[in-house]
PDB file of C-alpha atoms in Angstrom:
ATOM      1  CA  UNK E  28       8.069   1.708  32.492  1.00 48.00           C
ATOM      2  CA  UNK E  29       7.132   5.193  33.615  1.00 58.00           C
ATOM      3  CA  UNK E  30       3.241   5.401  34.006  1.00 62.00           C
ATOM      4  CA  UNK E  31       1.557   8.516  32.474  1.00 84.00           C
ATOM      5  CA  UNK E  32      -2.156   7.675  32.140  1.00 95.00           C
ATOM      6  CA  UNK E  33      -3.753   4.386  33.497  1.00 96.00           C
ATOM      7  CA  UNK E  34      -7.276   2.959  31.486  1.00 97.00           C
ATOM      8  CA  UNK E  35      -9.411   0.284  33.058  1.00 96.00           C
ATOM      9  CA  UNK E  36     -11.933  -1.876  31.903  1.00 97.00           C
ATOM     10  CA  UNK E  37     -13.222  -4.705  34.849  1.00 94.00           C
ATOM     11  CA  UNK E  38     -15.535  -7.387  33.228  1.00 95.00           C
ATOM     12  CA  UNK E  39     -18.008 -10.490  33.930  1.00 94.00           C
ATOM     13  CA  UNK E  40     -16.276 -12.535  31.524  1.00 96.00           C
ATOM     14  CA  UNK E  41     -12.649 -13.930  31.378  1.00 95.00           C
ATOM     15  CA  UNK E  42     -12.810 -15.051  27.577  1.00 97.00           C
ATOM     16  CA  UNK E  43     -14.544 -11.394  27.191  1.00 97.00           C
ATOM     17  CA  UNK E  44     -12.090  -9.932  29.065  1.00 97.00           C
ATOM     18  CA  UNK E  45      -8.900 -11.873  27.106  1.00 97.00           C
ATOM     19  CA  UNK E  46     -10.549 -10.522  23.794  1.00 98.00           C
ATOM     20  CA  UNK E  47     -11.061  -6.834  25.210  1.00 98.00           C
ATOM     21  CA  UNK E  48      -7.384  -6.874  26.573  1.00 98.00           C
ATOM     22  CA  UNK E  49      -5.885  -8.373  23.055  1.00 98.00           C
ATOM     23  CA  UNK E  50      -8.630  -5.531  20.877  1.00 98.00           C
ATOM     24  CA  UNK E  51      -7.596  -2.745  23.465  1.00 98.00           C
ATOM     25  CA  UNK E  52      -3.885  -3.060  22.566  1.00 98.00           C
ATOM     26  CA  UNK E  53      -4.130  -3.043  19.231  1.00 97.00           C
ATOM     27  CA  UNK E  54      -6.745  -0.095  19.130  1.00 97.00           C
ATOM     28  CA  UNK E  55      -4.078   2.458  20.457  1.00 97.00           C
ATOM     29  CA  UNK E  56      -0.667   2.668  21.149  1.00 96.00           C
ATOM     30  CA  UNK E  57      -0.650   1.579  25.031  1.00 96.00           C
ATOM     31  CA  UNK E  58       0.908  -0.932  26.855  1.00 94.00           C
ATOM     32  CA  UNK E  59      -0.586  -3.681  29.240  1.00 94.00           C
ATOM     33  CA  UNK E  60       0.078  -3.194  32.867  1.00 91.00           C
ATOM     34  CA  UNK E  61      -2.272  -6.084  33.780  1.00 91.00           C
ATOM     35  CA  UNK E  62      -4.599  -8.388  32.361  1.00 95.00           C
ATOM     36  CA  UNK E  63      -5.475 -11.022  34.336  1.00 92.00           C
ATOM     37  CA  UNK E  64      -8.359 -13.031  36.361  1.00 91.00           C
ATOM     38  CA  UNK E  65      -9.964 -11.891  39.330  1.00 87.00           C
ATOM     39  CA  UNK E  66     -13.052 -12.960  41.641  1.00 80.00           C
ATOM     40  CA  UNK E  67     -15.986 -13.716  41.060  1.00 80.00           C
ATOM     41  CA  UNK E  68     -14.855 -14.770  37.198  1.00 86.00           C
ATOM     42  CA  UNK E  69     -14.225 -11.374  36.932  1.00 90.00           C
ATOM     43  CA  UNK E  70     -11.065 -10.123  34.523  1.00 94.00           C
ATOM     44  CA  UNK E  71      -9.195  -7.232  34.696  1.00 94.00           C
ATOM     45  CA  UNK E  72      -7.316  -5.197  31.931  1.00 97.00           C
ATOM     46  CA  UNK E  73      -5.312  -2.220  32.429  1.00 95.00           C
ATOM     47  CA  UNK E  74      -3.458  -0.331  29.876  1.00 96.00           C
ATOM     48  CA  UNK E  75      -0.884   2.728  29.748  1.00 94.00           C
ATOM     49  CA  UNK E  76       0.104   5.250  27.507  1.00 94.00           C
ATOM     50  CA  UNK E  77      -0.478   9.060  26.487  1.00 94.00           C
ATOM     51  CA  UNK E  78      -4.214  10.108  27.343  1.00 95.00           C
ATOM     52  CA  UNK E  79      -5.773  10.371  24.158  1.00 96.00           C
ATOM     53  CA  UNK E  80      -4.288   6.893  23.248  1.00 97.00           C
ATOM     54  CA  UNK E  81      -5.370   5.401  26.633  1.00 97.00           C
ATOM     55  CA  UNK E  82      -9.131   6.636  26.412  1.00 97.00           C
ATOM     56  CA  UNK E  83      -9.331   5.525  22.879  1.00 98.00           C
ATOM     57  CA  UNK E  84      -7.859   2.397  23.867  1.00 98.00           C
ATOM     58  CA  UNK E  85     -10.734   1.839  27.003  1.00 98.00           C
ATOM     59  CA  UNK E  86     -13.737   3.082  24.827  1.00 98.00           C
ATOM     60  CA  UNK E  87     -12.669   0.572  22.249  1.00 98.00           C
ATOM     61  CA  UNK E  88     -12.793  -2.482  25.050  1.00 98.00           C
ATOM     62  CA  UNK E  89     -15.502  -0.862  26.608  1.00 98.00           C
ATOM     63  CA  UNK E  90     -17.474  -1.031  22.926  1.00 98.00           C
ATOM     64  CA  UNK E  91     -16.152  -4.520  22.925  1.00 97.00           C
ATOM     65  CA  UNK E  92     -16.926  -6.085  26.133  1.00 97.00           C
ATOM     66  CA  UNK E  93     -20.409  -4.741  25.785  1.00 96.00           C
ATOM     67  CA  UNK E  94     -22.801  -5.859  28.911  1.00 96.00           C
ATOM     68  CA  UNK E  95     -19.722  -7.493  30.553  1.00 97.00           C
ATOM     69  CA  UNK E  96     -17.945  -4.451  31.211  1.00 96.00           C
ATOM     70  CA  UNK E  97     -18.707  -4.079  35.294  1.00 92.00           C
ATOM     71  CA  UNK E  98     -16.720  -1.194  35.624  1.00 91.00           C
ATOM     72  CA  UNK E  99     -13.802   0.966  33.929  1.00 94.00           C
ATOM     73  CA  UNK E 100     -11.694   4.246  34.271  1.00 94.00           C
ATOM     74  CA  UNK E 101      -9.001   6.595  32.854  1.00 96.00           C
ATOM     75  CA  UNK E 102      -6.730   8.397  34.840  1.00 96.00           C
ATOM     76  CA  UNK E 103      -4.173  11.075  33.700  1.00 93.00           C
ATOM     77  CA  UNK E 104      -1.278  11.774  35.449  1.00 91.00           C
ATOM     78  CA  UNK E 105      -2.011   8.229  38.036  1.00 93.00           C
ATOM     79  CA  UNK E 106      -0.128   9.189  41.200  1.00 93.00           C
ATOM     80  CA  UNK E 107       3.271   7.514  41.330  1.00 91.00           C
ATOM     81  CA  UNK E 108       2.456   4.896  44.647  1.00 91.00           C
ATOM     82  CA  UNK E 109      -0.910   3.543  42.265  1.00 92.00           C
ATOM     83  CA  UNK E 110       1.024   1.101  40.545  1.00 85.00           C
ATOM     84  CA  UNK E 111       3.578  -0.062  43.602  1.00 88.00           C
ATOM     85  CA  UNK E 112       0.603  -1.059  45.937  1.00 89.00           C
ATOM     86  CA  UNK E 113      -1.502  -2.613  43.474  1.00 84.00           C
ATOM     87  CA  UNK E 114       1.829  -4.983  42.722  1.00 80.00           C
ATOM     88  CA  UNK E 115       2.472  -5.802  46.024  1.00 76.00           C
ATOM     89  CA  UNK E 116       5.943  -3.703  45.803  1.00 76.00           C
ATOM     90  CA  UNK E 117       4.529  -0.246  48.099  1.00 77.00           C
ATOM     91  CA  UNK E 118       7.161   0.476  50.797  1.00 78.00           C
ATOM     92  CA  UNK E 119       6.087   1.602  53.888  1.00 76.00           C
ATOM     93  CA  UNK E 120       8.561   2.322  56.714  1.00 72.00           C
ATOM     94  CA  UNK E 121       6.053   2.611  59.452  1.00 81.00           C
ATOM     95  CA  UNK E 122       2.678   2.533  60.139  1.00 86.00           C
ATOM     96  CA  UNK E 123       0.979   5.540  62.294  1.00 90.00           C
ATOM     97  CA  UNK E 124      -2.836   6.164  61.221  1.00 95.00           C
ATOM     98  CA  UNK E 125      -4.344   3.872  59.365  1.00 95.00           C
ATOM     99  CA  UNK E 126      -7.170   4.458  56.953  1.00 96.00           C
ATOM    100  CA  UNK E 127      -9.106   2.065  54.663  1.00 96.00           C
ATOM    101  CA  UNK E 128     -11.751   2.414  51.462  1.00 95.00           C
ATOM    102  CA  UNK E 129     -13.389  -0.462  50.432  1.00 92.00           C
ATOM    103  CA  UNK E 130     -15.283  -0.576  47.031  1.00 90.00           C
ATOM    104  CA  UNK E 131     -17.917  -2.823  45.105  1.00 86.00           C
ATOM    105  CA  UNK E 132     -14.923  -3.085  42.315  1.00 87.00           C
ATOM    106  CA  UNK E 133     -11.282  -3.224  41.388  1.00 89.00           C
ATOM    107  CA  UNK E 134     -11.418   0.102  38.861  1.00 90.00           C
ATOM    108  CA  UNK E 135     -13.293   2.370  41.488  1.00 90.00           C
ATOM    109  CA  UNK E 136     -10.593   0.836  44.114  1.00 93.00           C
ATOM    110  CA  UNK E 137      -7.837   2.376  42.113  1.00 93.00           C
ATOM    111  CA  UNK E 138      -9.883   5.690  41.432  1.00 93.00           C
ATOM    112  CA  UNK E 139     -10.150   6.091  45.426  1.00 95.00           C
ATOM    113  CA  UNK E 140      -6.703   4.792  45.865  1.00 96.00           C
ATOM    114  CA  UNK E 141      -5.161   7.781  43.112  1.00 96.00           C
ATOM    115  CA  UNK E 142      -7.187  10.545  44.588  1.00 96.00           C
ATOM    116  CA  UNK E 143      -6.262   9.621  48.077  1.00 97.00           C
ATOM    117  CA  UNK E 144      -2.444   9.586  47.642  1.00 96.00           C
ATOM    118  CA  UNK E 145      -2.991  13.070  46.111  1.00 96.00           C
ATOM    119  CA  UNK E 146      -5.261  14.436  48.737  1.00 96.00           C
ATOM    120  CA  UNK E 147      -2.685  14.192  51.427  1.00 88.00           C
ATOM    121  CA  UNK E 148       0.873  13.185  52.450  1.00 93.00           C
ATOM    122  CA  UNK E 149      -0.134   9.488  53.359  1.00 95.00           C
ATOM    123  CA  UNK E 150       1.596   6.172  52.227  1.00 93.00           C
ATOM    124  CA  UNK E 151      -0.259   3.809  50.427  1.00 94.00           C
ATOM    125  CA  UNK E 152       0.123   0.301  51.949  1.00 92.00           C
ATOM    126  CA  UNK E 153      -2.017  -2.708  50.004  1.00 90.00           C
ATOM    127  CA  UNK E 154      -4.243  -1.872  46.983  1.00 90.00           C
ATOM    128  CA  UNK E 155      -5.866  -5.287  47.104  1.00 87.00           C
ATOM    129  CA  UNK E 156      -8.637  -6.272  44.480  1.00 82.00           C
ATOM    130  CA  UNK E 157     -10.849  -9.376  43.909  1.00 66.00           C
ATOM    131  CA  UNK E 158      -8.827 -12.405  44.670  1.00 67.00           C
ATOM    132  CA  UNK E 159     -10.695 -13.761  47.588  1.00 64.00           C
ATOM    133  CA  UNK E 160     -12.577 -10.978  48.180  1.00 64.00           C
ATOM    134  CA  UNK E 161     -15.754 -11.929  45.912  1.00 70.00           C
ATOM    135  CA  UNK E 162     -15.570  -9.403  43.672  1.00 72.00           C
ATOM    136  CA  UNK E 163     -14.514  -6.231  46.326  1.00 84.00           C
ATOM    137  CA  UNK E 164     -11.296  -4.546  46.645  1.00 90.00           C
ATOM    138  CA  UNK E 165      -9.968  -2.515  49.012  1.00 93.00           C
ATOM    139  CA  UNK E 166      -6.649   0.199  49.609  1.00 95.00           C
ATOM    140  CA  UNK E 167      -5.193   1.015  52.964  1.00 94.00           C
ATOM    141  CA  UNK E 168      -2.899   4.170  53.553  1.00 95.00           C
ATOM    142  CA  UNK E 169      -0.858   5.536  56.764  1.00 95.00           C
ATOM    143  CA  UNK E 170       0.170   8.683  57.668  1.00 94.00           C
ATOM    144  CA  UNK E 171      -0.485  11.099  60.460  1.00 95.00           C
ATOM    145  CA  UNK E 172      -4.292  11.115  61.604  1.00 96.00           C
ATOM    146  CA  UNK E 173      -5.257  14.406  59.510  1.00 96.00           C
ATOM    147  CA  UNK E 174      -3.893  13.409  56.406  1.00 96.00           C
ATOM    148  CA  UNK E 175      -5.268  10.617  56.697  1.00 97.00           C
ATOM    149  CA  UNK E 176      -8.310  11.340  57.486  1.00 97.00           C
ATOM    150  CA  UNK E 177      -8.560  14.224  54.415  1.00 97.00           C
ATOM    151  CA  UNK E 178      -6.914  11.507  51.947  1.00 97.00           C
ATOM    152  CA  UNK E 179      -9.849   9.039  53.105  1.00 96.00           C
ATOM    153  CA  UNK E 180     -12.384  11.583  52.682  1.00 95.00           C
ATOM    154  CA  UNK E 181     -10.885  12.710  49.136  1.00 96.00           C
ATOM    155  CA  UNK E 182     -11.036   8.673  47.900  1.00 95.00           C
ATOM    156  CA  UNK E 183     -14.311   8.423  49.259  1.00 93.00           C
ATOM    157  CA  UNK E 184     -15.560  11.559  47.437  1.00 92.00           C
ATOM    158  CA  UNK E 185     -14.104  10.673  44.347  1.00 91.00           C
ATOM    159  CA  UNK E 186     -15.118   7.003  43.331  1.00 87.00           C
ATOM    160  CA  UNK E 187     -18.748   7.577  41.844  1.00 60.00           C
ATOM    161  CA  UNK E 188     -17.459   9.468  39.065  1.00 49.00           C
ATOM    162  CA  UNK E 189     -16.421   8.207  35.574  1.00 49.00           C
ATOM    163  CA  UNK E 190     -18.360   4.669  36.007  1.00 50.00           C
ATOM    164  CA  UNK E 191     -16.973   3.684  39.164  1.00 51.00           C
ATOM    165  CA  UNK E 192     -18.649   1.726  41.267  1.00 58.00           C
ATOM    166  CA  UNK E 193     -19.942   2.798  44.976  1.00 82.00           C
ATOM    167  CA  UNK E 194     -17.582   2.721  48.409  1.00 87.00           C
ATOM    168  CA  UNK E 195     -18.640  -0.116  50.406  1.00 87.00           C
ATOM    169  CA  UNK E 196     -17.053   1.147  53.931  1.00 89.00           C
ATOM    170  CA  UNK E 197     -14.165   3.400  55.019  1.00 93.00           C
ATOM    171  CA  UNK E 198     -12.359   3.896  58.013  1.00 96.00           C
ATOM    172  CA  UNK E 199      -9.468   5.801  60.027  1.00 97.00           C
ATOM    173  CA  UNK E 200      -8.009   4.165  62.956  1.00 96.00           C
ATOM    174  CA  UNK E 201      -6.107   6.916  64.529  1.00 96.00           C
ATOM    175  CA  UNK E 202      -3.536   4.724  66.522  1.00 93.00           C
ATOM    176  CA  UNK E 203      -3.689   1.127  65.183  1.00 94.00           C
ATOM    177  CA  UNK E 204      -2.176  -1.740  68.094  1.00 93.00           C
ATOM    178  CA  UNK E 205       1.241  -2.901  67.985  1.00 90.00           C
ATOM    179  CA  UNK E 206      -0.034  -6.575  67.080  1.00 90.00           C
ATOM    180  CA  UNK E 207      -2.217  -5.074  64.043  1.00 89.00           C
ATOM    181  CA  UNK E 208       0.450  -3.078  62.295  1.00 85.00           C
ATOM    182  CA  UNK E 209       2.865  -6.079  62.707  1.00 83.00           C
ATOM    183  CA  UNK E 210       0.098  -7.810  60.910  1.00 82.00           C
ATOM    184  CA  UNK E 211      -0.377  -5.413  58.351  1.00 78.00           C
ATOM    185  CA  UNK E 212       3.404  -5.434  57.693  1.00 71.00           C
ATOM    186  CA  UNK E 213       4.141  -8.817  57.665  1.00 62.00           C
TER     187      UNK E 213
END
C-alpha cells in the first residue's frame, strides 16, 4: 500500500480508542495503517487515504474520542521512510551522525520524524513510540553532521503545530562510538 496522506488520533482510552479506530474507517474512505495499544493505556489509530478523506476521517475520531483524544495529526504527502521506521522495517547501511527528537507523544513523534526526513538528506533509523517508554516516543536519524543537524532543527521546529504535543529533548552526536552504533544496529 502506497501511503499518500497519514491521520492520527492518540488517546487515553483503549476501548475509546477501538471505537474511534472502527467510527474513523467507516467515516471516510481510508485505510488502517495501525490501531493498536500503547503506554500508559494509551491507543493509537492511524489511517491513510486521499487528504480530504483522511482529515474527515481524524475530525470524525477526534469528535468521537472527545476528552480522550491526547493528541492527533494529518499529514499530506508523509515522507516515504515515515512508515518503514515506525514498523521496524527502516534500512540503514551505516551510521555517521546521529541525531535524536524525543516528544511528550506518539502523533507529534511522527510530525518531527516527517519534517525531519524532508529537511535534509538523513536516514531515519527507529521511530519508536510508547511501548515502554510511559507514554514518550522518540525518532533517531543519521547522516552527515549538517544534515543532520538542519533535519533535527526542522523536527524540532515543526512539532507544536496542528495539536502536537511539545519536544521533550533533542540531540546530534556528531561521531557516535563504534560500540554505540553497533548497538543502535543490532
Amino acid at each position: 500500500m502506497k501511503l499518500r496522506t497519514i491521520g492520527c488520533v492518540e488517546l487515553n482510552s483503549i476501548s475509546t480508542g477501538m471505537h474511534v479506530a472502527d467510527e474513523m474507517v467507516k467515516a471516510a474512505e481510508v485505510q488502517l495503517v495501525l490501531a493498536r495499544p500503547t503506554c500508559p493505556g494509551r491507543y493509537l489509530v492511524i489511517v491513510t487515504g486521499d487528504t480530504g478523506a483522511v482529515k474527515s476521517s481524524v475530525a470524525h475520531g477526534r469528535a468521537i474520542g472527545s476528552d480522550m483524544v491526547v493528541d492527533w495529526f494529518v499529514i499530506p504527502s508523509v515522507h516515504e521512510s515515515v512508515v518503514p521506521a515506525m514498523n521496524g522495517t527502516a534500512v540503514c547501511p551505516r551510521i555517521n551522525a546521529l541525531g535524536c527528537i524525543e516528544t511528550c507523544t506518539t502523533a507529534a513523534c511522527i510530525i518531527a520524524a516527517d519534517a525531519a526526513a524532508k529537511a535534509g538528506q538523513v536516514h531515519l533509523i527507529e521511530l519508536r513510540f510508547a511501548a515502554g517508554l510511559g507514554g514518550k516516543a522518540f525518532v533517531t536519524m543519521t547522516g552527515e553532521v549538517s544534515s543532520v543537524q538542519a533535519s533535527v532543527d526542522a523536527g524540532v521546529a515543526t512539532v507544536g503545530t496542528e495539536g502536537a504535543g511539545p519536544v521533550l529533548s533533542h540531540i546530534v552526536i556528531p561521531s557516535p562510538s563504534e560500540d554505540f552504533k553497533a548497538r543502535l544496529l543490532g
